[in-house]
């Protein structure tokens, strides 16, 4: 088990291998399909993005509303390949990693390799457990998207594992 405190650096990523169990602490951002579409439109229009992409980690989630006394509701990962059309461009803009579930496409793997990035997989169906690692959450863009709005989250010891890094891909292991 390894512990990482964000932002991700090349030195941190160079120490990781596919299959490593990692506990992430620090600031991450949430974005799903609709938010990625809006960020792509902003890039095309040469408008600023909702957060600095350099060394950022995006969690593919749309948390449910918090119940009284909670910081956030269930926050499980969504299927990562749904963001495959957008992820390579964000990696090229400086993003270092994403958190999701399931395999990603070859275009994303090539972007990860090109920029020394990473794809972390979180356990699907464990949204309540993952929410326990979230210490704060704030909507920072696209509030009209509700759960799919872009949020800034502070996490402590969020459990994930390395699914794709460099030319290592857990989904193609024998």
Tab-separated table of C-alpha atoms in Angstrom:
chain	number	residue	atom	x	y	z
A	1	UNK	CA	0.000	0.000	0.000
A	2	UNK	CA	1.243	3.478	-0.910
A	3	UNK	CA	0.111	6.907	0.237
A	4	UNK	CA	0.104	9.890	-2.103
A	5	UNK	CA	-0.473	13.510	-1.168
A	6	UNK	CA	-1.549	15.563	-4.174
A	7	UNK	CA	-0.619	17.252	-6.403
A	8	UNK	CA	0.833	14.331	-8.328
A	9	UNK	CA	4.407	14.721	-9.447
A	10	UNK	CA	6.446	12.785	-11.973
A	11	UNK	CA	8.586	11.444	-9.127
A	12	UNK	CA	5.473	10.033	-7.397
A	13	UNK	CA	4.176	8.502	-10.604
A	14	UNK	CA	7.564	6.969	-11.419
A	15	UNK	CA	7.318	4.993	-8.155
A	16	UNK	CA	3.934	3.469	-9.046
A	17	UNK	CA	3.138	0.285	-10.911
A	18	UNK	CA	-0.067	-1.205	-12.205
A	19	UNK	CA	-1.964	-2.984	-9.432
A	20	UNK	CA	-0.528	-0.857	-6.621
A	21	UNK	CA	-3.033	-0.075	-3.884
A	22	UNK	CA	-2.885	3.663	-3.204
A	23	UNK	CA	-4.440	5.981	-0.640
A	24	UNK	CA	-4.841	9.482	-2.079
A	25	UNK	CA	-5.014	12.645	0.035
A	26	UNK	CA	-5.351	16.226	-1.136
A	27	UNK	CA	-7.471	18.154	-3.628
A	28	UNK	CA	-9.302	16.417	-6.457
A	29	UNK	CA	-12.008	17.638	-8.824
A	30	UNK	CA	-15.191	15.916	-9.960
A	31	UNK	CA	-16.454	15.883	-13.519
A	32	UNK	CA	-18.654	13.547	-15.505
A	33	UNK	CA	-19.988	13.508	-19.061
A	34	UNK	CA	-21.842	16.840	-19.141
A	35	UNK	CA	-19.060	18.721	-17.338
A	36	UNK	CA	-16.468	17.271	-19.719
A	37	UNK	CA	-18.565	18.429	-22.674
A	38	UNK	CA	-18.678	21.959	-21.246
A	39	UNK	CA	-14.940	21.962	-20.570
A	40	UNK	CA	-14.324	20.862	-24.186
A	41	UNK	CA	-16.518	23.745	-25.370
A	42	UNK	CA	-14.543	26.151	-23.164
A	43	UNK	CA	-11.249	24.888	-24.590
A	44	UNK	CA	-12.562	25.264	-28.156
A	45	UNK	CA	-13.733	28.812	-27.386
A	46	UNK	CA	-10.371	29.594	-25.717
A	47	UNK	CA	-12.150	30.307	-22.428
A	48	UNK	CA	-10.739	29.419	-19.011
A	49	UNK	CA	-11.454	26.053	-17.449
A	50	UNK	CA	-13.078	25.827	-13.999
A	51	UNK	CA	-9.761	24.828	-12.376
A	52	UNK	CA	-6.059	24.659	-13.158
A	53	UNK	CA	-5.412	21.459	-15.095
A	54	UNK	CA	-1.687	21.264	-14.245
A	55	UNK	CA	-1.099	18.204	-12.039
A	56	UNK	CA	-4.861	17.866	-11.411
A	57	UNK	CA	-6.728	14.646	-10.663
A	58	UNK	CA	-10.343	14.331	-11.816
A	59	UNK	CA	-12.708	11.899	-10.115
A	60	UNK	CA	-15.436	10.647	-12.433
A	61	UNK	CA	-18.312	10.872	-9.975
A	62	UNK	CA	-21.606	12.644	-9.422
A	63	UNK	CA	-22.113	12.499	-5.668
A	64	UNK	CA	-25.593	12.113	-4.283
A	65	UNK	CA	-26.865	14.887	-2.005
A	66	UNK	CA	-25.590	14.831	1.562
A	67	UNK	CA	-27.934	13.752	4.309
A	68	UNK	CA	-28.027	15.868	7.475
A	69	UNK	CA	-24.676	15.648	9.245
A	70	UNK	CA	-22.827	14.373	6.144
A	71	UNK	CA	-20.317	16.219	3.995
A	72	UNK	CA	-21.476	14.427	0.858
A	73	UNK	CA	-23.693	11.518	-0.107
A	74	UNK	CA	-22.566	8.371	-1.859
A	75	UNK	CA	-19.693	9.121	-4.259
A	76	UNK	CA	-18.979	6.079	-6.345
A	77	UNK	CA	-17.014	6.133	-9.602
A	78	UNK	CA	-18.703	6.200	-12.971
A	79	UNK	CA	-17.569	4.269	-16.035
A	80	UNK	CA	-14.373	5.893	-17.252
A	81	UNK	CA	-14.633	5.084	-20.948
A	82	UNK	CA	-17.524	7.556	-21.144
A	83	UNK	CA	-14.897	10.330	-20.853
A	84	UNK	CA	-12.487	8.803	-23.404
A	85	UNK	CA	-13.313	11.461	-26.008
A	86	UNK	CA	-12.227	14.218	-23.600
A	87	UNK	CA	-9.481	12.773	-21.386
A	88	UNK	CA	-6.518	12.899	-23.825
A	89	UNK	CA	-6.969	16.631	-24.347
A	90	UNK	CA	-7.063	17.238	-20.582
A	91	UNK	CA	-3.938	15.119	-20.077
A	92	UNK	CA	-2.235	17.229	-22.751
A	93	UNK	CA	-3.255	20.369	-20.809
A	94	UNK	CA	-1.446	19.102	-17.718
A	95	UNK	CA	-3.890	16.816	-15.915
A	96	UNK	CA	-1.957	13.993	-14.231
A	97	UNK	CA	-4.645	11.504	-13.345
A	98	UNK	CA	-8.242	10.396	-13.217
A	99	UNK	CA	-10.209	8.149	-10.892
A	100	UNK	CA	-12.999	6.008	-12.319
A	101	UNK	CA	-13.998	2.424	-12.943
A	102	UNK	CA	-13.602	-0.019	-15.800
A	103	UNK	CA	-11.201	0.055	-18.731
A	104	UNK	CA	-10.268	3.118	-20.777
A	105	UNK	CA	-9.637	3.322	-24.509
A	106	UNK	CA	-6.350	3.156	-26.355
A	107	UNK	CA	-6.437	6.934	-26.935
A	108	UNK	CA	-6.442	7.501	-23.165
A	109	UNK	CA	-3.673	4.949	-22.594
A	110	UNK	CA	-1.519	6.708	-25.183
A	111	UNK	CA	-2.156	10.098	-23.527
A	112	UNK	CA	-1.212	8.654	-20.124
A	113	UNK	CA	2.021	7.306	-21.574
A	114	UNK	CA	2.759	10.565	-23.445
A	115	UNK	CA	2.461	12.803	-20.360
A	116	UNK	CA	3.497	10.370	-17.599
A	117	UNK	CA	-0.016	10.334	-16.181
A	118	UNK	CA	-2.085	7.710	-14.402
A	119	UNK	CA	-5.517	6.138	-14.312
A	120	UNK	CA	-6.629	5.123	-10.837
A	121	UNK	CA	-9.541	2.723	-10.515
A	122	UNK	CA	-11.943	2.891	-7.584
A	123	UNK	CA	-14.243	0.076	-6.565
A	124	UNK	CA	-17.644	0.297	-8.196
A	125	UNK	CA	-20.519	-0.104	-5.745
A	126	UNK	CA	-18.441	1.319	-2.885
A	127	UNK	CA	-19.750	4.890	-3.069
A	128	UNK	CA	-20.547	5.112	0.641
A	129	UNK	CA	-17.078	3.862	1.579
A	130	UNK	CA	-15.410	6.282	-0.832
A	131	UNK	CA	-17.527	9.148	0.533
A	132	UNK	CA	-16.003	8.499	3.958
A	133	UNK	CA	-12.647	9.730	2.626
A	134	UNK	CA	-14.124	13.073	1.486
A	135	UNK	CA	-13.414	15.846	3.996
A	136	UNK	CA	-14.875	18.797	2.095
A	137	UNK	CA	-16.757	19.479	-1.119
A	138	UNK	CA	-17.516	22.727	-2.945
A	139	UNK	CA	-19.286	23.290	-6.275
A	140	UNK	CA	-16.961	25.424	-8.413
A	141	UNK	CA	-18.599	25.305	-11.875
A	142	UNK	CA	-21.686	24.319	-13.837
A	143	UNK	CA	-23.973	24.326	-10.793
A	144	UNK	CA	-26.972	23.788	-13.096
A	145	UNK	CA	-25.716	20.242	-13.726
A	146	UNK	CA	-26.606	19.248	-10.146
A	147	UNK	CA	-24.702	16.116	-9.138
A	148	UNK	CA	-22.648	16.373	-12.342
A	149	UNK	CA	-21.394	19.887	-11.543
A	150	UNK	CA	-17.654	20.366	-11.146
A	151	UNK	CA	-16.661	20.155	-7.503
A	152	UNK	CA	-13.455	20.675	-5.592
A	153	UNK	CA	-13.016	17.954	-2.989
A	154	UNK	CA	-10.506	17.466	-0.256
A	155	UNK	CA	-9.920	13.782	0.366
A	156	UNK	CA	-7.939	11.861	2.936
A	157	UNK	CA	-6.806	8.302	2.276
A	158	UNK	CA	-9.160	7.643	-0.647
A	159	UNK	CA	-8.601	3.980	-1.590
A	160	UNK	CA	-7.829	3.353	-5.263
A	161	UNK	CA	-5.499	1.180	-7.270
A	162	UNK	CA	-3.286	1.917	-10.260
A	163	UNK	CA	-5.035	0.604	-13.380
A	164	UNK	CA	-3.008	2.264	-16.179
A	165	UNK	CA	0.422	3.868	-15.935
A	166	UNK	CA	3.185	4.210	-18.532
A	167	UNK	CA	2.693	1.106	-20.728
A	168	UNK	CA	1.215	-0.958	-17.903
A	169	UNK	CA	-2.504	-1.752	-18.108
A	170	UNK	CA	-4.247	-3.930	-15.540
A	171	UNK	CA	-7.086	-4.627	-17.961
A	172	UNK	CA	-4.742	-6.402	-20.380
A	173	UNK	CA	-2.898	-8.570	-17.878
A	174	UNK	CA	-3.217	-12.329	-18.366
